[in-house]
mmCIF file of C-alpha atoms in Angstrom:
data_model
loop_
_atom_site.group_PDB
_atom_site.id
_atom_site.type_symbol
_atom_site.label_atom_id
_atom_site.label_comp_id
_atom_site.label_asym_id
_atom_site.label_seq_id
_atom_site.Cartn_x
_atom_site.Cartn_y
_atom_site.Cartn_z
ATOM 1 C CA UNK A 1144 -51.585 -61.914 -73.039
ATOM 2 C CA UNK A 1145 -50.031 -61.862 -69.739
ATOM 3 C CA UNK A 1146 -51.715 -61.262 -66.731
ATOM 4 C CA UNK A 1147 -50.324 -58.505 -64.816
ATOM 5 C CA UNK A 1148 -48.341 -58.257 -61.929
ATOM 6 C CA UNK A 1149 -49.607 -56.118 -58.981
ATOM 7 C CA UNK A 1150 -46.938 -54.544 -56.614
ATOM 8 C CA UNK A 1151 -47.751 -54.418 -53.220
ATOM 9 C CA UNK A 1152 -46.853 -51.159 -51.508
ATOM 10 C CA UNK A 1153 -43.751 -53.549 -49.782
ATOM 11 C CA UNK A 1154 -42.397 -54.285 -53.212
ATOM 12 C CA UNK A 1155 -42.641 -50.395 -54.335
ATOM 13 C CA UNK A 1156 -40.946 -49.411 -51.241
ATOM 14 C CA UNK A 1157 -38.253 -51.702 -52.350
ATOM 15 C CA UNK A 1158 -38.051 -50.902 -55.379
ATOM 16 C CA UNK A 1159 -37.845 -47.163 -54.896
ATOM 17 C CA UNK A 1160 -35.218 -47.660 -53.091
ATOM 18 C CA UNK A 1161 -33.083 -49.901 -55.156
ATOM 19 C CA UNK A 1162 -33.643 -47.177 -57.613
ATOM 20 C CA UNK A 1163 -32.452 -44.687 -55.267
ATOM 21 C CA UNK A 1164 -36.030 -42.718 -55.191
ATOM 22 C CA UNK A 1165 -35.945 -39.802 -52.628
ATOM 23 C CA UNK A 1166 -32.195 -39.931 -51.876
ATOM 24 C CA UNK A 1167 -30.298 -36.591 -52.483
ATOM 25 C CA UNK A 1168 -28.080 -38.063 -54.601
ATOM 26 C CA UNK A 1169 -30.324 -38.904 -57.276
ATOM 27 C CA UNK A 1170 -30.468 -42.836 -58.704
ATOM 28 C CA UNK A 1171 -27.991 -44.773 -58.297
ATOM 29 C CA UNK A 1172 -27.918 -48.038 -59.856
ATOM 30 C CA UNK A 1173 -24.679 -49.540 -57.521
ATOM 31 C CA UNK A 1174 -26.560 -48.911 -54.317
ATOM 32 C CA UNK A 1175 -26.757 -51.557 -51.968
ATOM 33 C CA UNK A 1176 -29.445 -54.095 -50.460
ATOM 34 C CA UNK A 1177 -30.497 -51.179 -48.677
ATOM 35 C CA UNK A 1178 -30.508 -48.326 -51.090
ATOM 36 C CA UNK A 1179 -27.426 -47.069 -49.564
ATOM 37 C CA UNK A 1180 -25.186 -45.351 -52.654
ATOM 38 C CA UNK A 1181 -22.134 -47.459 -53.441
ATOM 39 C CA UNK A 1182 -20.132 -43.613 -53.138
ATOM 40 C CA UNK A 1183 -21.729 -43.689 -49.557
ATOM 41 C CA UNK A 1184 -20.785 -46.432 -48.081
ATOM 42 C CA UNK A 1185 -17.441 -46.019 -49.611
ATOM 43 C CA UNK A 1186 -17.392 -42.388 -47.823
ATOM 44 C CA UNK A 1187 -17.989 -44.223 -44.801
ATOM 45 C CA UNK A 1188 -15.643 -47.451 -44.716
ATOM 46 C CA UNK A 1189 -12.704 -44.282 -45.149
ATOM 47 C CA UNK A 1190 -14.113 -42.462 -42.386
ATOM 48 C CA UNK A 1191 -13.790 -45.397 -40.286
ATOM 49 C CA UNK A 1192 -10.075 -45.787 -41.174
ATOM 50 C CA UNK A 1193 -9.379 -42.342 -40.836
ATOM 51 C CA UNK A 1194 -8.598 -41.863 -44.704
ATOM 52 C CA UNK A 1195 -10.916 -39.162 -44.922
ATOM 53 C CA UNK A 1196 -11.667 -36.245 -43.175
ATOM 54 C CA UNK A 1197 -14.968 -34.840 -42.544
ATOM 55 C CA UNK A 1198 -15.978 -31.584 -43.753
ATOM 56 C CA UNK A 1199 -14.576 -28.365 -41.815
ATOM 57 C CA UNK A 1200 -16.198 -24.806 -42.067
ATOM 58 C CA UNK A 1201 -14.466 -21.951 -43.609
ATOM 59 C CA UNK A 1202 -11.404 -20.249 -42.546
ATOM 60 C CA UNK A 1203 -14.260 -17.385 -42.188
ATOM 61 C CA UNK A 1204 -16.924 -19.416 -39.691
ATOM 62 C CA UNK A 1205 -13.349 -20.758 -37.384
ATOM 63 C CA UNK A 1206 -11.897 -17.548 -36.659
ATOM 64 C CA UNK A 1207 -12.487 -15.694 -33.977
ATOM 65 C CA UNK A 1208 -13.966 -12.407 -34.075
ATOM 66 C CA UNK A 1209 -11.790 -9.515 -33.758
ATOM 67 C CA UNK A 1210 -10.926 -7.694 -30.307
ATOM 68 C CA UNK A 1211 -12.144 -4.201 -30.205
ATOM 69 C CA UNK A 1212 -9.985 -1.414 -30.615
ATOM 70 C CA UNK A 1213 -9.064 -0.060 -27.625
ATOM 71 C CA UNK A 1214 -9.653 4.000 -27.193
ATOM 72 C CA UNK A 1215 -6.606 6.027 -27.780
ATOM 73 C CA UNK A 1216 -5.637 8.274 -24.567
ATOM 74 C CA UNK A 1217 -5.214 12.005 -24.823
ATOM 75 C CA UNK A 1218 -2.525 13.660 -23.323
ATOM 76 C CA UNK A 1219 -1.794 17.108 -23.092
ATOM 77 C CA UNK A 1220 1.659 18.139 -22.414
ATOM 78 C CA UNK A 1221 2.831 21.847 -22.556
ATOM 79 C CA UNK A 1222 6.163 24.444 -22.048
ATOM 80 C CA UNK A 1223 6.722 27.656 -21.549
ATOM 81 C CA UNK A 1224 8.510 29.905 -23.017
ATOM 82 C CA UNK A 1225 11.128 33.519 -23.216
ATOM 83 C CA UNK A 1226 11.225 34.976 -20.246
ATOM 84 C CA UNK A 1227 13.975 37.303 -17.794
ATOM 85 C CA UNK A 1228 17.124 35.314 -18.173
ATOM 86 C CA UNK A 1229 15.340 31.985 -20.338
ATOM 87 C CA UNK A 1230 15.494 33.383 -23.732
ATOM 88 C CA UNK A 1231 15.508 29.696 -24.761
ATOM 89 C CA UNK A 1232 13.205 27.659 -22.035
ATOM 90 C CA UNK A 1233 14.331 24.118 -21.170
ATOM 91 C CA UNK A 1234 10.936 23.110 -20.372
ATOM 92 C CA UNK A 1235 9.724 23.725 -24.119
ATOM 93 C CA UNK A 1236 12.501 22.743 -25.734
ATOM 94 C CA UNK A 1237 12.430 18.830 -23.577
ATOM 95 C CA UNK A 1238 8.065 18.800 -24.575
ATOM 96 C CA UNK A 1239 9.525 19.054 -28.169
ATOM 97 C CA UNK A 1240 12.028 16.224 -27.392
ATOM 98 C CA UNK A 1241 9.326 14.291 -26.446
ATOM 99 C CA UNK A 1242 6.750 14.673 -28.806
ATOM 100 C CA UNK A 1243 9.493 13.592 -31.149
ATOM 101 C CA UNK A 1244 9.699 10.592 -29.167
ATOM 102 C CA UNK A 1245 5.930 9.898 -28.393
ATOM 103 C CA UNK A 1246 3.741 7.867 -25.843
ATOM 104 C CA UNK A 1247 3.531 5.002 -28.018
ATOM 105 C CA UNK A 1248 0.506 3.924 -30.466
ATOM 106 C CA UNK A 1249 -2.445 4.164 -27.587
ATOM 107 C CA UNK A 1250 -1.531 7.688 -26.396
ATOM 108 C CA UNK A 1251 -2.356 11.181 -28.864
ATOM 109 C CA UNK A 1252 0.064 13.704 -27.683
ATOM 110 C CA UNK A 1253 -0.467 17.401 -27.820
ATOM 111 C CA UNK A 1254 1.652 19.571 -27.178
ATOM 112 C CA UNK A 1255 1.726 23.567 -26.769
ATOM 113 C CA UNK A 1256 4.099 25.950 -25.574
ATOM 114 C CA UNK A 1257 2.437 28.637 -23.089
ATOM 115 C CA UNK A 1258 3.602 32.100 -22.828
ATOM 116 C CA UNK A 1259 4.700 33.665 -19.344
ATOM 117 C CA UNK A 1260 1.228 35.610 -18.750
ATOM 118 C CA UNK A 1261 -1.072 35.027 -16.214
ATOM 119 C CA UNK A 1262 -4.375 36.028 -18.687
ATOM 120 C CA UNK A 1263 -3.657 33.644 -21.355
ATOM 121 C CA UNK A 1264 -3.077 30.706 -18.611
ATOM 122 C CA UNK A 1265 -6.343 31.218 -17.213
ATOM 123 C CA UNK A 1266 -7.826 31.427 -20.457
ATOM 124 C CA UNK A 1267 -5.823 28.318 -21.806
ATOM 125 C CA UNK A 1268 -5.770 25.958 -19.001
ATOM 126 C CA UNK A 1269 -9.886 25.426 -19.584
ATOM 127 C CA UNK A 1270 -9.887 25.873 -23.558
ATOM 128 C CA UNK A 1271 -7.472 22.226 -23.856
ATOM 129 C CA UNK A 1272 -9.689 20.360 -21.403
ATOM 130 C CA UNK A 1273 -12.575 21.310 -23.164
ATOM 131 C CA UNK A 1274 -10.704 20.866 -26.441
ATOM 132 C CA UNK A 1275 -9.038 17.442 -25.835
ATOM 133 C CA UNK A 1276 -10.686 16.061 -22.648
ATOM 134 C CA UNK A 1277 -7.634 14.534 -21.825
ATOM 135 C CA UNK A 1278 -6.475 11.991 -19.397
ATOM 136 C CA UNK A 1279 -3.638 13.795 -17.946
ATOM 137 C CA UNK A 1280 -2.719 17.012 -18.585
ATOM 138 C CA UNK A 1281 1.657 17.548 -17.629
ATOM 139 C CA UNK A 1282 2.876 21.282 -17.755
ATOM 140 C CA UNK A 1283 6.764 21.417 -18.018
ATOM 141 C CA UNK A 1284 8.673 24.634 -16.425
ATOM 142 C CA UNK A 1285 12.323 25.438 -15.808
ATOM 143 C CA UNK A 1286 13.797 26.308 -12.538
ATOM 144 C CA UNK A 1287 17.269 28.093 -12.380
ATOM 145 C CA UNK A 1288 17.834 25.993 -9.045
ATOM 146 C CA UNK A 1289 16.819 22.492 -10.288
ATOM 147 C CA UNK A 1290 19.510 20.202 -10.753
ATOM 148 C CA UNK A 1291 17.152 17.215 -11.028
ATOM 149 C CA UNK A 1292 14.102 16.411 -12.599
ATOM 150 C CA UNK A 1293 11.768 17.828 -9.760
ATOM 151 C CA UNK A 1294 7.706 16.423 -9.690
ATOM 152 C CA UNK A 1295 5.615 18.770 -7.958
ATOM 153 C CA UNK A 1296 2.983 17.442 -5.772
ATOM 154 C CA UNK A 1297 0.763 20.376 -5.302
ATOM 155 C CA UNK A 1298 -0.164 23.953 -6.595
ATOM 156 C CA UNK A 1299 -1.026 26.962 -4.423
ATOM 157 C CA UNK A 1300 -3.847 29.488 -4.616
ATOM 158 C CA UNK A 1301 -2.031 32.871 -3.294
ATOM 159 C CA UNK A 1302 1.309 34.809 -3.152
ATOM 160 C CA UNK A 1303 1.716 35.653 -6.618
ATOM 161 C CA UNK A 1304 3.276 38.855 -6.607
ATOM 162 C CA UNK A 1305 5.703 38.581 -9.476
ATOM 163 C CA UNK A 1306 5.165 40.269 -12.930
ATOM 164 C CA UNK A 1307 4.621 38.248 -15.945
ATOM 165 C CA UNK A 1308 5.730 39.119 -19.533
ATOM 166 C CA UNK A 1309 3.177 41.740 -19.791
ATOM 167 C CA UNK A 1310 4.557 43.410 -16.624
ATOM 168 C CA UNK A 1311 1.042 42.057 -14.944
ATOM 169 C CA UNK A 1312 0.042 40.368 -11.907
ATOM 170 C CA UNK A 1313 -3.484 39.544 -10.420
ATOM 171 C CA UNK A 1314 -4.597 42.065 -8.033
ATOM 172 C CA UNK A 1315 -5.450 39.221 -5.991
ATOM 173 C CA UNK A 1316 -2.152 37.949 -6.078
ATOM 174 C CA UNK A 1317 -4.524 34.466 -6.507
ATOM 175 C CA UNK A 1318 -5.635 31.933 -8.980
ATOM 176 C CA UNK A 1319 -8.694 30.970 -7.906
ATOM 177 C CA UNK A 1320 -11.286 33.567 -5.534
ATOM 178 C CA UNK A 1321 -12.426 31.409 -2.400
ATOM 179 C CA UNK A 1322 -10.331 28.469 -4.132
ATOM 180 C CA UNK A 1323 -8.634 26.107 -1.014
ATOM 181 C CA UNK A 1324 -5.108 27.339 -0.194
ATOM 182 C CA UNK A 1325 -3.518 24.699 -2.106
ATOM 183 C CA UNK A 1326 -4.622 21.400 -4.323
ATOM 184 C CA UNK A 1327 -2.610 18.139 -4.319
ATOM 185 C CA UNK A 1328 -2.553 15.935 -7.223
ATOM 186 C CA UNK A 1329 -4.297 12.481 -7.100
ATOM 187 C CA UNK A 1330 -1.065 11.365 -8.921
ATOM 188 C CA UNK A 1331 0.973 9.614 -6.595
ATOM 189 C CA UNK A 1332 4.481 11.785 -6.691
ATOM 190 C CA UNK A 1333 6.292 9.517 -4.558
ATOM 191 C CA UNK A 1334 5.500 6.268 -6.288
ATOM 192 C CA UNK A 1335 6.119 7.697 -9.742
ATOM 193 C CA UNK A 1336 9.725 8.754 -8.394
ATOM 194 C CA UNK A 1337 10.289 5.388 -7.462
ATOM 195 C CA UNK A 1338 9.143 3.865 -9.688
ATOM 196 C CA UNK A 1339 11.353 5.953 -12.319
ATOM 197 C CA UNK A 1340 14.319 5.874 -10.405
ATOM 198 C CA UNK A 1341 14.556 1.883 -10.863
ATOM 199 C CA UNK A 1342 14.401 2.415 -14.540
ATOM 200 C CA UNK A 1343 18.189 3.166 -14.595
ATOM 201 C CA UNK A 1344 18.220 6.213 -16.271
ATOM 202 C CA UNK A 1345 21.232 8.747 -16.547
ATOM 203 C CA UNK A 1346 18.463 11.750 -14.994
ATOM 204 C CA UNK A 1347 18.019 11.915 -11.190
ATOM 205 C CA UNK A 1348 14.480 12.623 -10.224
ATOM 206 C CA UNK A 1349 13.244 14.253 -6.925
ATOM 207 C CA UNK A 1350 10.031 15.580 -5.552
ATOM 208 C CA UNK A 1351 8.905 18.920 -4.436
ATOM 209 C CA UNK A 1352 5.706 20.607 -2.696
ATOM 210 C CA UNK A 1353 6.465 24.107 -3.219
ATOM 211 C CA UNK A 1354 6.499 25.052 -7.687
ATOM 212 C CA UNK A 1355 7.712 28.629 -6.698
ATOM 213 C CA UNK A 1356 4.589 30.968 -6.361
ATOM 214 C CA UNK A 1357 4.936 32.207 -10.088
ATOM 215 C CA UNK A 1358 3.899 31.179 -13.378
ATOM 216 C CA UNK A 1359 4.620 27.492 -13.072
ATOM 217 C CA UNK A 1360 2.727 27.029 -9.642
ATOM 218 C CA UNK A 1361 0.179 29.839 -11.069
ATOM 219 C CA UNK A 1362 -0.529 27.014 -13.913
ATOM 220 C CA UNK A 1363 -0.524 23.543 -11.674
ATOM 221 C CA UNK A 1364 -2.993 25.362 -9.274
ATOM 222 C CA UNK A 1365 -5.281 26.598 -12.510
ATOM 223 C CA UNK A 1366 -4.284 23.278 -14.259
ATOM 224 C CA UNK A 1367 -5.503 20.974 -11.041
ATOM 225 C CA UNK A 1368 -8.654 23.021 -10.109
ATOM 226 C CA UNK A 1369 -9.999 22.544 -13.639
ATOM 227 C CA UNK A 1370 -9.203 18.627 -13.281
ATOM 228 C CA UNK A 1371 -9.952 17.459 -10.527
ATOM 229 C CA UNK A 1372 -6.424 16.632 -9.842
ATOM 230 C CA UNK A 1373 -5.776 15.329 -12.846
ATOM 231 C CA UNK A 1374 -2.554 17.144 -13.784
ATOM 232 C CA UNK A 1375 1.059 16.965 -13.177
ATOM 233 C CA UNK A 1376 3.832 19.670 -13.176
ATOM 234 C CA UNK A 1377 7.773 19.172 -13.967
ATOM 235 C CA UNK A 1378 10.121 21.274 -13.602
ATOM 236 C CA UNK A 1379 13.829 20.804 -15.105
ATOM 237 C CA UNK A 1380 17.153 22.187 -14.633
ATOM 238 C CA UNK A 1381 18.444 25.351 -17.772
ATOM 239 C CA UNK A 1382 20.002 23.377 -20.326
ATOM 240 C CA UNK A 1383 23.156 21.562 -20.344
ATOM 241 C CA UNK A 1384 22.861 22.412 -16.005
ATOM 242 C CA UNK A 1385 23.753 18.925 -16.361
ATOM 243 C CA UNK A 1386 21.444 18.029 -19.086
ATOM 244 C CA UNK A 1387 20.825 17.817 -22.605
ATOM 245 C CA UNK A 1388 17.613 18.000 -24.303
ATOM 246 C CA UNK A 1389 17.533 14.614 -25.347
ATOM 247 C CA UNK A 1390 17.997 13.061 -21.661
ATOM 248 C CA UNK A 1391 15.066 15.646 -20.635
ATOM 249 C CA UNK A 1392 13.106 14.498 -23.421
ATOM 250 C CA UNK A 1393 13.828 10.677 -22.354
ATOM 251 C CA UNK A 1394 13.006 11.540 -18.608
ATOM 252 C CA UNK A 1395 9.882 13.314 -19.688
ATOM 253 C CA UNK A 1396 8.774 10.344 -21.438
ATOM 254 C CA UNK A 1397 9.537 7.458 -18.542
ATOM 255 C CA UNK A 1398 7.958 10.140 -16.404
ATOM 256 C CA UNK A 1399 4.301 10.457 -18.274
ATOM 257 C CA UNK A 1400 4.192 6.538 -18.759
ATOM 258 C CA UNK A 1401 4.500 5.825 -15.097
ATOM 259 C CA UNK A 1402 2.037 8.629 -14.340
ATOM 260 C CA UNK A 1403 -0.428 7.180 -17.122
ATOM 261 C CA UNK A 1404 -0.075 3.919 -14.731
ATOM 262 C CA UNK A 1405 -0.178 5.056 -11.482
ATOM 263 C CA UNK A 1406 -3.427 7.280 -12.383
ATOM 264 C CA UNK A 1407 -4.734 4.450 -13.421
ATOM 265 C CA UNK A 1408 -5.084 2.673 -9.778
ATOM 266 C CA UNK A 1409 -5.703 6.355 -8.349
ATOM 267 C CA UNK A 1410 -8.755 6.898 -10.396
ATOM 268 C CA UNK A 1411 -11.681 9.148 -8.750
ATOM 269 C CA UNK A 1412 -9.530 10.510 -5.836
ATOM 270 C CA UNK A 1413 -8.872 14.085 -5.060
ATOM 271 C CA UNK A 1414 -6.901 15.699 -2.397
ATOM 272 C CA UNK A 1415 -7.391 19.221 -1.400
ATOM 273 C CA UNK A 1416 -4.487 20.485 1.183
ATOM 274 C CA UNK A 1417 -6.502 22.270 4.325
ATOM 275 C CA UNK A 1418 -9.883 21.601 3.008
ATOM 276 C CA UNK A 1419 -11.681 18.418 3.498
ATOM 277 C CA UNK A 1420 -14.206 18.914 0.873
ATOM 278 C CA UNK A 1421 -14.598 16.746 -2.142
ATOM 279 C CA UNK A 1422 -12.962 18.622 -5.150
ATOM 280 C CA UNK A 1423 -15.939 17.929 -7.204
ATOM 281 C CA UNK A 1424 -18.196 20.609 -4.655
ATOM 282 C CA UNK A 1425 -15.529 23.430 -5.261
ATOM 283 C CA UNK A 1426 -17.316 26.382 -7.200
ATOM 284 C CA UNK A 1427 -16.163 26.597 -10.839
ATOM 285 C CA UNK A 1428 -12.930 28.602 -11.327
ATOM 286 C CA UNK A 1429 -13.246 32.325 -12.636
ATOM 287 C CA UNK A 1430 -10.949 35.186 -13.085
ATOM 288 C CA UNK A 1431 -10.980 38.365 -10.661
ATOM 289 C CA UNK A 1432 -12.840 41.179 -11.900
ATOM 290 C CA UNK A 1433 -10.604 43.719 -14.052
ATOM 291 C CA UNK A 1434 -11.315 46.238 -11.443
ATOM 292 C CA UNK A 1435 -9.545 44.483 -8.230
ATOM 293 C CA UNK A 1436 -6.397 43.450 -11.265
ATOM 294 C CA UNK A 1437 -3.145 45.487 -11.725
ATOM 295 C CA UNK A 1438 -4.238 45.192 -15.938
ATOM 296 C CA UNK A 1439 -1.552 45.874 -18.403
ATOM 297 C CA UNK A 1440 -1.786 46.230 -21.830
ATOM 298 C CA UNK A 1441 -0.619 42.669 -23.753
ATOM 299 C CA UNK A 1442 2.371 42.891 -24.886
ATOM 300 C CA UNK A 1443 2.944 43.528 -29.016
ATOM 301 C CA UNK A 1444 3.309 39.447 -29.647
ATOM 302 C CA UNK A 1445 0.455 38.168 -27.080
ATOM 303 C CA UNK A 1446 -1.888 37.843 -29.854
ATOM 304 C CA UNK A 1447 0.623 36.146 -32.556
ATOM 305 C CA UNK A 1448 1.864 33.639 -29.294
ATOM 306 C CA UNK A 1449 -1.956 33.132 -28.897
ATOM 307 C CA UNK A 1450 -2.640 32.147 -32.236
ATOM 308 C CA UNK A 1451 0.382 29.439 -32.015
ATOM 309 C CA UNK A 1452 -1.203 27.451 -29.382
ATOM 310 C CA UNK A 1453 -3.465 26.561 -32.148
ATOM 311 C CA UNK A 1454 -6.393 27.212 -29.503
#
């Protein structure tokens, strides 16, 4: 018999590797000198001569993640409408215009048209900011002496004497009780003129500090002490006085954008016309008492009109 052969730990370490013990890739009988698969070394030498690339991760791991959706703005844009010698008001019929032509895919528009009464605009004017919490709020009126586009700056607190629809008018002849005399916008009338005017369109715009002491003004002021400023009033020419509904509807639209901008760099700032103190300190609006108020009894379609604002 032969004598037997003992392997020194040296020689087993060799041999496991010639046999390609502990390697991932199992034995491999081509490996190399120093246990280095033949496939490997192959894998390598193409590496080197740029015939192979290295592994990538997935389509999945390399793309980047995506950006988050940005929140849509609200904005609230309303009309008005019958009344005396308006039996069709411009200023609803252009806010249909433009909700046919929208604010584009980061704006929801809402629209509603507001009847000529001075109870359902102080009951309205709160009911969409607490509905919609919008960013700007734009009321749209008609004046029989516009012949432009006309952006009011400001709203007033007294001198409404004129009957509504109802045949009312606040025995106050105010919107607010103790309110300042009048409230500016923080929008920037005079730059959003401008900056419409360079647009080129076939609508002249102009600017205004006085919206008439009825209804329309009656709103902005309600409208502006609610927001902090954050509303806007428009008033347009009668139809065809020179223009159409489409070029109102057009204007309306280049108007809101710029606005949308401008409040923007104007954010937090609130001017109150004859009073110094910060908006924000004013007591909360609230309606005369019914006893110091010429009241009427609504008229037989307040409560159907009511029900359209979808309120």
């Amino acid at each position: 018999m032969g004598r037997a052969r003992c392997v020194s730990g040296r020689g087993r370490a060799r041999l496991a590797a010639r046999l390609g013990a502990g390697s991932r890739a199992g034995p491999d009988l081509g490996a190399g000198p120093r246990g280095v698969p033949r496939q490997r070394r192959r894998q390598r030498r193409r590496l080197r001569t740029g015939q192979l690339t290295s592994p990538s991760r997935s389509e999945s791991e390399v793309q980047p993640a995506p950006a988050m959706e940005q929140p849509r703005k609200a904005v609230v844009v309303t009309g008005f409408g019958p009344f005396g010698e308006h039996t069709v008001n411009a200023s609803w019929i252009a806010v249909q215009e433009l909700e046919k032509l929208g604010l584009g895919d980061s704006v929801d528009l809402h629209v509603y048209e507001i009847p000529v009464e001075y109870q359902t605009v102080q009951r309205l004017i709160p009911a969409l900011w607490e509905k919609h919490s919008p960013q700007l709020v734009v009321h749209v009126g008609v004046s029989g002496m516009a012949t432009a586009v006309t952006l009011e700056k400001c709203g007033h607190n007294k001198g409404y004497k004129g009957l509504d629809n109802c045949r009312f008018c606040p025995g106050s002849q105010c919107c607010v009780e103790d309110g300042p005399e009048s409230i500016d916008s923080i929008i920037d009338m005079d730059a959003v003129c401008k900056r419409v005017t360079t647009l080129g369109l076939d609508v002249s715009v102009t600017i205004s500090q006085d919206a008439g002491r009825y209804l329309c003004d009656f709103t902005y002021y309600t409208s502006l002490y609610q927001s902090h400023g954050r509303s806007a009033f428009v008033h347009v020419p009668p139809l065809g006085k020179p223009y159409n509904a489409d070029q109102l509807g057009r204007a309306l639209r280049a108007i809101i954008e710029e606005m949308l901008d401008v409040l923007e760099q104007s954010e937090g700032k609130i001017n109150c016309c004859q009073n110094t103190e910060c908006h924000s300190g004013l007591p909360r609006p609230h309606p005369a008492r019914d006893s110091e108020r010429d009241v009427h009894p609504p008229g037989p379609d307040q409560e159907g009109q009511v029900h359209q604002l979808r309120i």
